[in-house]
């Protein structure tokens, strides 16, 4: 194991041990976030700096795994694995998403119908418990309950210091087939059919309106079987716009370089970047998208979201739905918010005891993630989000917890096993770590926009290349 990694972990162990002895809470300083929840100050909690926990620890190409620290972002992970002609089985679509955030936040992607969430491809975790004890958890050792419990725990059970991820052979390209459909029901049915055929490596759907959608399937390949289309450069089209136009024109097949496909939604953060242009008083077109490229990629858009604190003006939610219930989300959106596109991504469920995960079920089945991201026509994003939460409250379906969450504590624990969770916290001395509901719950006090100041900050940082510091409150 890397000596540098070892030194980092020993330092963190000592810090946690001291904090535990003092019966204090802890908050972690990280370099970035891909959560849309408001950042909340930690009171007098002790702060531990994790910003340097972001290195590749080792890669075993023969055994096909990589050891990484939790702060490693997806683009650095891909760069490292591609040197060995390997890749992770599930790659979250934003290059700045960190490995630790992805496994503890329950990240999925278009390969999830085969592999589940990214945490389902983890072989082992190195973790520090609340008292500083260092353990290695695997699916079949004495810490198996924590190995599974860490999924979607959002840092409330332990401090992950190393992740061992399973890898598979990489290819140069992804061959995409884009097919249009005339309704949400037709898109859903086509996606479900593809999940049963086992003939592709990636599946996703996009709804552009009530009457037009597309199902996009992909296959890993080393051969450019169709015209090559790129999405990663500033001069390239935004992925969702290209797919909309292609669906309207009847569909086609294209070949996309692997990295361009994996991070196809980086420009515009799916389509949330479309809300950037009115701030500049311009319309979104190829010219303005090119010139605003420095601040239209996900890292800067997330910085802007938090700097301006305007999360409450948008619905940004993912719902893991049973197939028969998916129409409830789609129909609610069509009747009120009218947010388009809508993302659809199939994911297989798990029965292992990761009881906080959105795809945890009693039996194995295929689920459909429905992603609603945008500014609602109703003008009340908070109300729409609350209505969507109520819609699934009494269903087996669950939402992802990276997003704003308005469930009361009582309602929240009707959907999750509180006794199981509390048992894990007690067993593994997690008292210093903030409890899950209090961490993910969005209080009304969070709705205080800093639109002008935040906009200036992000624009200056993107164009100047240096961070703007406003001073501490």
Coordinates of C-alpha atoms in Angstrom, one line a residue:
X1 CA 0.0 0.0 0.0
X2 CA 1.2 3.5 -0.8
X3 CA 3.3 5.1 2.0
X4 CA 1.6 8.4 1.3
X5 CA -1.8 6.8 1.7
X6 CA -0.7 5.2 4.9
X7 CA 0.5 8.5 6.4
X8 CA -2.8 10.2 5.5
X9 CA -4.8 7.4 7.2
X10 CA -2.7 7.4 10.4
X11 CA -3.2 11.2 10.7
X12 CA -7.0 10.8 10.2
X13 CA -7.1 8.0 12.8
X14 CA -5.4 10.2 15.4
X15 CA -7.8 13.1 14.7
X16 CA -10.9 10.9 14.9
X17 CA -9.7 9.2 18.1
X18 CA -9.2 12.6 19.8
X19 CA -12.6 13.8 18.6
X20 CA -14.3 10.7 19.9
X21 CA -12.7 11.0 23.3
X22 CA -14.0 14.6 23.6
X23 CA -17.5 13.4 22.6
X24 CA -17.6 15.9 19.8
X25 CA -19.3 15.8 16.4
X26 CA -17.1 16.0 13.2
X27 CA -17.6 17.7 9.9
X28 CA -15.5 17.0 6.8
X29 CA -13.9 19.5 4.5
X30 CA -14.0 18.3 1.0
X31 CA -12.9 19.8 -2.3
X32 CA -16.2 19.5 -4.1
X33 CA -19.8 18.3 -4.1
X34 CA -22.3 17.0 -6.6
X35 CA -25.1 17.2 -4.2
X36 CA -27.9 19.8 -4.8
X37 CA -28.6 20.0 -1.1
X38 CA -27.7 23.3 0.6
X39 CA -24.4 23.3 2.5
X40 CA -25.1 23.7 6.2
X41 CA -22.5 24.8 8.7
X42 CA -21.6 22.3 11.4
X43 CA -21.8 24.5 14.4
X44 CA -18.9 23.8 16.8
X45 CA -18.2 20.4 15.3
X46 CA -14.5 19.6 14.8
X47 CA -13.4 19.9 11.2
X48 CA -11.3 17.2 9.5
X49 CA -9.7 18.1 6.1
X50 CA -10.2 15.4 3.5
X51 CA -9.1 17.5 0.5
X52 CA -5.9 15.6 -0.1
X53 CA -7.6 12.2 0.1
X54 CA -7.8 12.1 -3.7
X55 CA -5.1 9.8 -5.1
X56 CA -4.9 6.5 -6.9
X57 CA -3.4 4.0 -4.4
X58 CA -2.8 1.1 -6.8
X59 CA -4.1 -0.8 -9.8
X60 CA -3.9 -4.5 -10.5
X61 CA -4.5 -5.1 -14.2
X62 CA -4.3 -8.9 -13.9
X63 CA -6.9 -9.1 -11.1
X64 CA -8.8 -6.2 -12.7
X65 CA -9.3 -3.9 -9.7
X66 CA -8.1 -0.4 -8.7
X67 CA -7.6 1.0 -5.2
X68 CA -8.5 4.7 -4.9
X69 CA -9.0 7.2 -2.2
X70 CA -12.6 8.6 -1.9
X71 CA -11.8 12.0 -3.3
X72 CA -10.7 10.7 -6.7
X73 CA -13.0 12.2 -9.4
X74 CA -14.4 10.2 -12.2
X75 CA -12.3 11.7 -14.9
X76 CA -9.1 10.9 -13.0
X77 CA -10.3 7.4 -12.3
X78 CA -11.0 6.8 -16.0
X79 CA -7.6 8.3 -17.0
X80 CA -5.9 5.9 -14.7
X81 CA -7.8 2.8 -15.7
X82 CA -7.6 3.4 -19.4
X83 CA -3.8 3.3 -19.2
X84 CA -4.3 -0.4 -18.4
X85 CA -7.1 -0.7 -21.1
X86 CA -9.6 -1.2 -18.3
X87 CA -12.7 0.8 -17.0
X88 CA -15.1 0.7 -14.1
X89 CA -18.3 -1.2 -14.6
X90 CA -20.5 1.8 -13.7
X91 CA -19.2 5.3 -14.4
X92 CA -21.3 8.3 -13.1
X93 CA -21.8 10.8 -15.9
X94 CA -20.2 13.9 -14.4
X95 CA -16.4 13.9 -14.4
X96 CA -16.2 15.7 -11.1
X97 CA -18.2 13.2 -9.1
X98 CA -15.9 11.6 -6.6
X99 CA -15.6 7.9 -5.9
X100 CA -16.6 8.3 -2.3
X101 CA -19.5 10.5 -3.1
X102 CA -20.7 8.0 -5.7
X103 CA -20.6 4.9 -3.5
X104 CA -22.0 6.7 -0.5
X105 CA -24.6 8.6 -2.6
X106 CA -25.8 5.6 -4.6
X107 CA -24.7 6.7 -8.1
X108 CA -26.1 4.9 -11.2
X109 CA -25.6 5.2 -14.9
X110 CA -26.7 3.6 -18.2
X111 CA -24.9 0.3 -17.4
X112 CA -26.8 -0.1 -14.2
X113 CA -29.3 -2.5 -15.7
X114 CA -26.4 -5.0 -15.7
X115 CA -24.3 -3.9 -12.7
X116 CA -26.5 -1.9 -10.3
X117 CA -25.1 1.2 -8.6
X118 CA -21.3 2.0 -8.5
X119 CA -21.2 0.6 -4.9
X120 CA -22.4 -2.8 -6.2
X121 CA -19.0 -3.1 -8.1
X122 CA -16.9 -2.4 -4.9
X123 CA -14.8 -5.3 -3.7
X124 CA -13.7 -3.8 -0.4
X125 CA -13.6 -0.6 1.7
X126 CA -11.0 0.6 4.1
X127 CA -12.8 2.6 6.7
X128 CA -12.2 4.5 9.9
X129 CA -14.9 4.1 12.6
X130 CA -16.0 7.0 14.8
X131 CA -13.3 6.2 17.4
X132 CA -10.6 6.0 14.8
X133 CA -10.5 2.2 14.6
X134 CA -9.3 1.1 11.1
X135 CA -11.0 -1.8 9.4
X136 CA -11.3 -3.4 6.0
X137 CA -14.8 -4.4 5.1
X138 CA -15.8 -6.9 2.4
X139 CA -19.1 -8.6 1.4
X140 CA -18.2 -11.8 3.3
X141 CA -16.0 -10.8 6.3
X142 CA -16.9 -9.8 9.8
X143 CA -17.8 -6.3 8.7
X144 CA -20.1 -7.3 5.9
X145 CA -23.0 -5.5 7.5
X146 CA -21.1 -2.2 7.3
X147 CA -19.9 -3.0 3.8
X148 CA -23.5 -3.1 2.6
X149 CA -24.7 -0.4 5.0
X150 CA -22.3 2.2 3.7
X151 CA -24.2 2.4 0.4
X152 CA -26.2 5.6 0.3
X153 CA -25.3 6.4 3.9
X154 CA -23.9 9.8 2.9
X155 CA -21.0 9.6 5.3
X156 CA -23.1 9.0 8.4
X157 CA -21.7 5.6 9.4
X158 CA -17.9 5.8 8.9
X159 CA -15.1 7.6 7.1
X160 CA -14.1 5.7 4.0
X161 CA -10.4 6.0 3.2
X162 CA -9.9 3.6 0.4
X163 CA -12.2 1.9 -2.2
X164 CA -11.3 -1.2 -4.2
X165 CA -13.3 -1.1 -7.5
X166 CA -13.9 -4.0 -9.9
X167 CA -12.8 -3.2 -13.5
X168 CA -13.6 -4.6 -17.0
X169 CA -11.9 -4.4 -20.4
X170 CA -12.3 -1.0 -22.1
X171 CA -12.8 -0.2 -25.7
X172 CA -12.1 2.8 -28.0
X173 CA -15.7 3.5 -28.8
X174 CA -19.4 3.1 -27.9
X175 CA -21.7 2.3 -30.8
X176 CA -25.0 4.1 -30.2
X177 CA -28.4 3.3 -31.7
X178 CA -31.0 6.1 -31.3
X179 CA -34.6 5.3 -31.8
X180 CA -37.6 7.6 -31.5
X181 CA -40.9 6.8 -29.8
X182 CA -44.2 8.7 -29.6
X183 CA -45.0 8.5 -25.9
X184 CA -43.6 7.9 -22.4
X185 CA -45.3 4.5 -22.3
X186 CA -43.6 3.4 -25.6
X187 CA -40.2 4.6 -24.3
X188 CA -40.7 2.7 -21.1
X189 CA -41.7 -0.5 -22.9
X190 CA -38.8 -0.3 -25.3
X191 CA -36.3 0.2 -22.4
X192 CA -37.8 -2.8 -20.6
X193 CA -37.5 -5.0 -23.7
X194 CA -33.8 -4.1 -24.1
X195 CA -33.1 -5.0 -20.5
X196 CA -34.4 -8.5 -21.2
X197 CA -32.4 -9.1 -24.4
X198 CA -28.9 -8.7 -22.9
X199 CA -27.6 -7.5 -26.3
X200 CA -26.2 -4.1 -25.3
X201 CA -24.0 -2.6 -22.7
X202 CA -25.8 0.7 -22.1
X203 CA -29.5 1.7 -22.0
X204 CA -31.1 5.1 -21.4
X205 CA -34.3 6.9 -22.4
X206 CA -35.1 10.6 -22.9
X207 CA -38.5 12.2 -23.0
X208 CA -38.5 15.5 -24.9
X209 CA -42.3 16.0 -24.6
X210 CA -45.4 14.0 -24.1
X211 CA -45.3 12.9 -27.7
X212 CA -41.6 12.5 -28.5
X213 CA -38.9 10.4 -26.7
X214 CA -35.9 8.4 -27.6
X215 CA -34.3 5.2 -26.4
X216 CA -30.5 5.2 -26.8
X217 CA -28.6 1.9 -26.5
X218 CA -24.9 1.4 -26.7
X219 CA -22.3 -1.3 -27.3
X220 CA -18.7 -1.3 -26.3
X221 CA -16.6 -1.7 -29.5
X222 CA -13.1 -1.1 -30.9
X223 CA -14.4 -0.5 -34.4
X224 CA -16.0 2.7 -35.7
X225 CA -19.1 1.0 -37.2
X226 CA -20.9 4.3 -37.9
X227 CA -20.0 7.9 -38.3
X228 CA -18.0 9.3 -35.4
X229 CA -19.8 11.9 -33.3
X230 CA -18.1 13.7 -30.4
X231 CA -19.7 15.4 -27.4
X232 CA -16.7 16.4 -25.1
X233 CA -15.2 19.4 -26.9
X234 CA -16.5 22.9 -26.7
X235 CA -17.3 22.9 -30.4
X236 CA -19.4 19.7 -30.0
X237 CA -23.2 19.8 -29.5
X238 CA -24.7 19.3 -26.1
X239 CA -25.8 15.7 -25.9
X240 CA -29.4 16.2 -25.1
X241 CA -29.9 18.6 -27.9
X242 CA -28.3 16.3 -30.4
X243 CA -30.5 13.4 -29.3
X244 CA -33.6 15.6 -29.5
X245 CA -32.9 16.6 -33.0
X246 CA -32.0 13.0 -34.0
X247 CA -35.2 11.6 -32.5
X248 CA -37.2 14.3 -34.4
X249 CA -35.5 13.3 -37.6
X250 CA -36.3 9.6 -37.2
X251 CA -33.2 8.3 -35.4
X252 CA -29.8 7.0 -36.5
X253 CA -26.7 5.1 -35.4
X254 CA -23.4 6.8 -34.4
X255 CA -20.0 5.9 -32.9
X256 CA -18.8 7.9 -29.9
X257 CA -15.3 7.8 -28.4
X258 CA -15.5 6.1 -25.0
X259 CA -14.7 9.1 -22.8
X260 CA -17.0 11.3 -24.7
X261 CA -19.8 8.9 -24.1
X262 CA -19.1 8.3 -20.4
X263 CA -19.1 12.1 -19.7
X264 CA -21.7 13.0 -22.4
X265 CA -23.7 15.1 -19.9
X266 CA -20.8 17.1 -18.6
X267 CA -21.6 20.1 -20.8
X268 CA -24.8 21.5 -19.4
X269 CA -25.1 19.0 -16.5
X270 CA -27.8 17.1 -18.4
X271 CA -29.7 20.2 -19.5
X272 CA -29.6 22.3 -16.4
X273 CA -27.0 24.5 -18.1
X274 CA -29.8 25.9 -20.3
X275 CA -30.8 28.1 -17.3
X276 CA -27.4 29.7 -17.4
X277 CA -28.0 31.8 -20.6
X278 CA -30.8 34.1 -19.3
X279 CA -28.4 35.2 -16.6
X280 CA -26.3 36.7 -19.4
X281 CA -29.3 38.1 -21.2
X282 CA -28.7 35.8 -24.2
X283 CA -30.4 32.9 -25.9
X284 CA -28.9 29.4 -26.0
X285 CA -27.5 28.8 -29.4
X286 CA -24.3 27.2 -30.8
X287 CA -22.4 30.5 -30.6
X288 CA -23.4 31.3 -27.0
X289 CA -22.9 27.7 -25.9
X290 CA -19.4 27.8 -27.3
X291 CA -18.4 31.1 -25.6
X292 CA -20.0 30.2 -22.3
X293 CA -18.4 26.7 -22.3
X294 CA -16.0 27.5 -19.4
X295 CA -18.9 27.9 -17.0
X296 CA -21.4 25.4 -18.6
X297 CA -19.6 22.3 -17.5
X298 CA -20.7 20.4 -14.4
X299 CA -18.0 21.4 -12.0
X300 CA -18.7 25.1 -12.6
X301 CA -22.4 24.7 -12.7
X302 CA -22.4 23.0 -9.3
X303 CA -20.2 25.7 -7.9
X304 CA -22.7 28.3 -9.3
X305 CA -25.6 26.4 -7.8
X306 CA -24.1 26.6 -4.3
X307 CA -22.7 30.1 -4.7
X308 CA -26.1 31.5 -5.7
X309 CA -28.0 29.1 -3.4
X310 CA -30.9 28.8 -5.8
X311 CA -31.5 25.1 -5.4
X312 CA -35.1 25.7 -4.2
X313 CA -36.0 27.2 -7.6
X314 CA -35.5 23.9 -9.4
X315 CA -36.8 20.4 -9.3
X316 CA -33.7 18.1 -9.3
X317 CA -34.8 14.6 -8.3
X318 CA -34.3 11.0 -9.2
X319 CA -36.9 8.3 -8.4
X320 CA -36.2 4.5 -8.6
X321 CA -39.6 3.3 -9.7
X322 CA -41.2 -0.1 -10.1
X323 CA -42.2 -0.3 -13.8
X324 CA -45.9 -0.1 -13.1
X325 CA -45.4 3.0 -10.9
X326 CA -43.1 4.9 -13.2
X327 CA -46.0 6.5 -15.0
X328 CA -47.1 8.3 -11.8
X329 CA -43.9 10.4 -11.9
X330 CA -44.2 11.0 -15.6
X331 CA -47.9 11.9 -15.5
X332 CA -47.4 14.3 -12.6
X333 CA -44.7 16.0 -14.5
X334 CA -46.8 16.3 -17.6
X335 CA -49.8 17.7 -15.7
X336 CA -47.9 20.4 -13.8
X337 CA -44.2 21.1 -13.8
X338 CA -43.8 20.2 -17.5
X339 CA -40.1 19.8 -17.1
X340 CA -38.4 18.3 -20.2
X341 CA -36.3 16.4 -21.1
X342 CA -36.9 13.6 -18.6
X343 CA -34.2 11.0 -18.0
X344 CA -35.0 7.3 -17.8
X345 CA -32.4 4.8 -16.8
X346 CA -33.0 1.1 -15.9
X347 CA -31.3 -0.4 -12.9
X348 CA -31.4 -3.9 -11.4
X349 CA -32.4 -4.2 -7.8
X350 CA -30.3 -5.7 -5.0
X351 CA -31.3 -8.0 -2.1
X352 CA -28.1 -7.6 -0.1
X353 CA -28.7 -5.6 3.1
X354 CA -27.9 -2.2 1.8
X355 CA -31.1 -1.0 3.2
X356 CA -30.6 2.7 2.5
X357 CA -30.1 2.2 -1.2
X358 CA -32.8 3.3 -3.6
X359 CA -32.7 -0.1 -5.4
X360 CA -32.9 -2.3 -2.3
X361 CA -35.8 -4.7 -2.7
X362 CA -36.9 -8.0 -1.2
X363 CA -36.6 -9.8 -4.5
X364 CA -34.5 -9.3 -7.7
X365 CA -36.2 -7.1 -10.3
X366 CA -35.5 -4.4 -12.8
X367 CA -36.4 -0.9 -11.8
X368 CA -36.6 2.4 -13.7
X369 CA -34.9 5.6 -12.5
X370 CA -36.9 8.6 -13.6
X371 CA -34.9 11.8 -13.4
X372 CA -36.7 15.2 -13.3
X373 CA -34.3 18.2 -13.6
X374 CA -35.4 21.7 -14.3
X375 CA -37.4 24.8 -13.5
X376 CA -41.1 23.9 -13.3
X377 CA -43.8 25.7 -15.2
X378 CA -45.8 25.9 -11.9
X379 CA -43.2 28.3 -10.6
X380 CA -43.0 26.4 -7.3
X381 CA -40.2 23.9 -7.3
X382 CA -40.4 23.2 -3.6
X383 CA -44.1 22.4 -3.7
X384 CA -43.6 20.1 -6.8
X385 CA -40.8 18.3 -5.0
X386 CA -42.9 17.8 -1.9
X387 CA -45.8 16.5 -4.1
X388 CA -43.4 14.0 -5.8
X389 CA -42.2 12.8 -2.5
X390 CA -45.8 12.3 -1.3
X391 CA -46.5 10.4 -4.5
X392 CA -44.0 7.7 -3.7
X393 CA -44.3 7.8 0.1
X394 CA -46.5 4.7 0.4
X395 CA -44.9 2.9 -2.6
X396 CA -41.8 0.6 -2.6
X397 CA -40.2 3.2 -4.8
X398 CA -37.5 5.5 -3.4
X399 CA -35.8 8.7 -4.4
X400 CA -32.1 9.4 -4.4
X401 CA -30.9 11.4 -1.4
X402 CA -28.3 13.6 -3.0
X403 CA -31.1 16.0 -3.8
X404 CA -33.2 18.3 -1.7
X405 CA -35.3 16.2 0.7
X406 CA -38.4 17.5 2.5
X407 CA -39.6 14.4 4.2
X408 CA -40.4 14.8 7.9
X409 CA -38.3 12.6 10.1
X410 CA -41.3 10.4 10.7
X411 CA -42.1 10.0 7.0
X412 CA -38.5 9.4 6.2
X413 CA -38.2 6.5 8.5
X414 CA -41.4 4.9 7.1
X415 CA -39.3 4.2 4.0
X416 CA -36.1 3.0 5.7
X417 CA -35.3 0.6 8.5
X418 CA -34.4 2.9 11.3
X419 CA -33.7 0.1 13.9
X420 CA -31.2 -1.5 11.5
X421 CA -29.5 1.9 10.8
X422 CA -29.4 2.9 14.4
X423 CA -27.9 -0.5 15.2
X424 CA -25.1 0.0 12.8
X425 CA -24.4 3.5 14.2
X426 CA -24.2 2.1 17.7
X427 CA -22.1 -1.0 16.7
X428 CA -19.6 1.0 14.8
X429 CA -19.4 4.0 17.1
X430 CA -20.7 6.5 14.5
X431 CA -21.8 9.1 17.1
X432 CA -19.3 11.7 15.7
X433 CA -20.8 11.5 12.2
X434 CA -24.0 13.4 11.5
X435 CA -27.1 11.2 11.4
X436 CA -28.6 10.6 8.0
X437 CA -32.0 12.4 8.2
X438 CA -30.6 15.5 9.7
X439 CA -27.9 15.6 7.0
X440 CA -30.1 15.2 4.0
X441 CA -33.2 17.1 5.2
X442 CA -33.7 20.5 3.7
X443 CA -34.9 23.1 6.2
X444 CA -36.9 26.2 5.1
X445 CA -34.1 28.4 6.4
X446 CA -32.0 27.2 3.4
X447 CA -34.0 29.3 1.0
X448 CA -31.9 32.5 0.9
X449 CA -30.7 33.2 -2.6
X450 CA -27.4 34.9 -3.3
X451 CA -28.0 35.1 -7.0
X452 CA -26.0 38.2 -8.0
X453 CA -23.0 37.5 -5.7
X454 CA -22.8 33.9 -6.6
X455 CA -23.1 34.6 -10.4
X456 CA -20.3 37.1 -10.2
X457 CA -18.2 34.7 -8.2
X458 CA -18.5 31.8 -10.6
X459 CA -18.1 33.9 -13.7
X460 CA -14.9 35.5 -12.4
X461 CA -13.5 32.2 -11.2
X462 CA -14.1 30.5 -14.5
X463 CA -12.6 33.3 -16.6
X464 CA -9.9 34.4 -14.2
X465 CA -8.9 31.0 -13.0
X466 CA -8.7 31.9 -9.3
X467 CA -11.1 31.5 -6.4
X468 CA -13.1 34.4 -5.1
X469 CA -13.1 34.6 -1.3
X470 CA -15.9 36.8 0.2
X471 CA -14.8 36.5 3.8
X472 CA -16.3 34.4 6.6
X473 CA -19.6 35.1 8.2

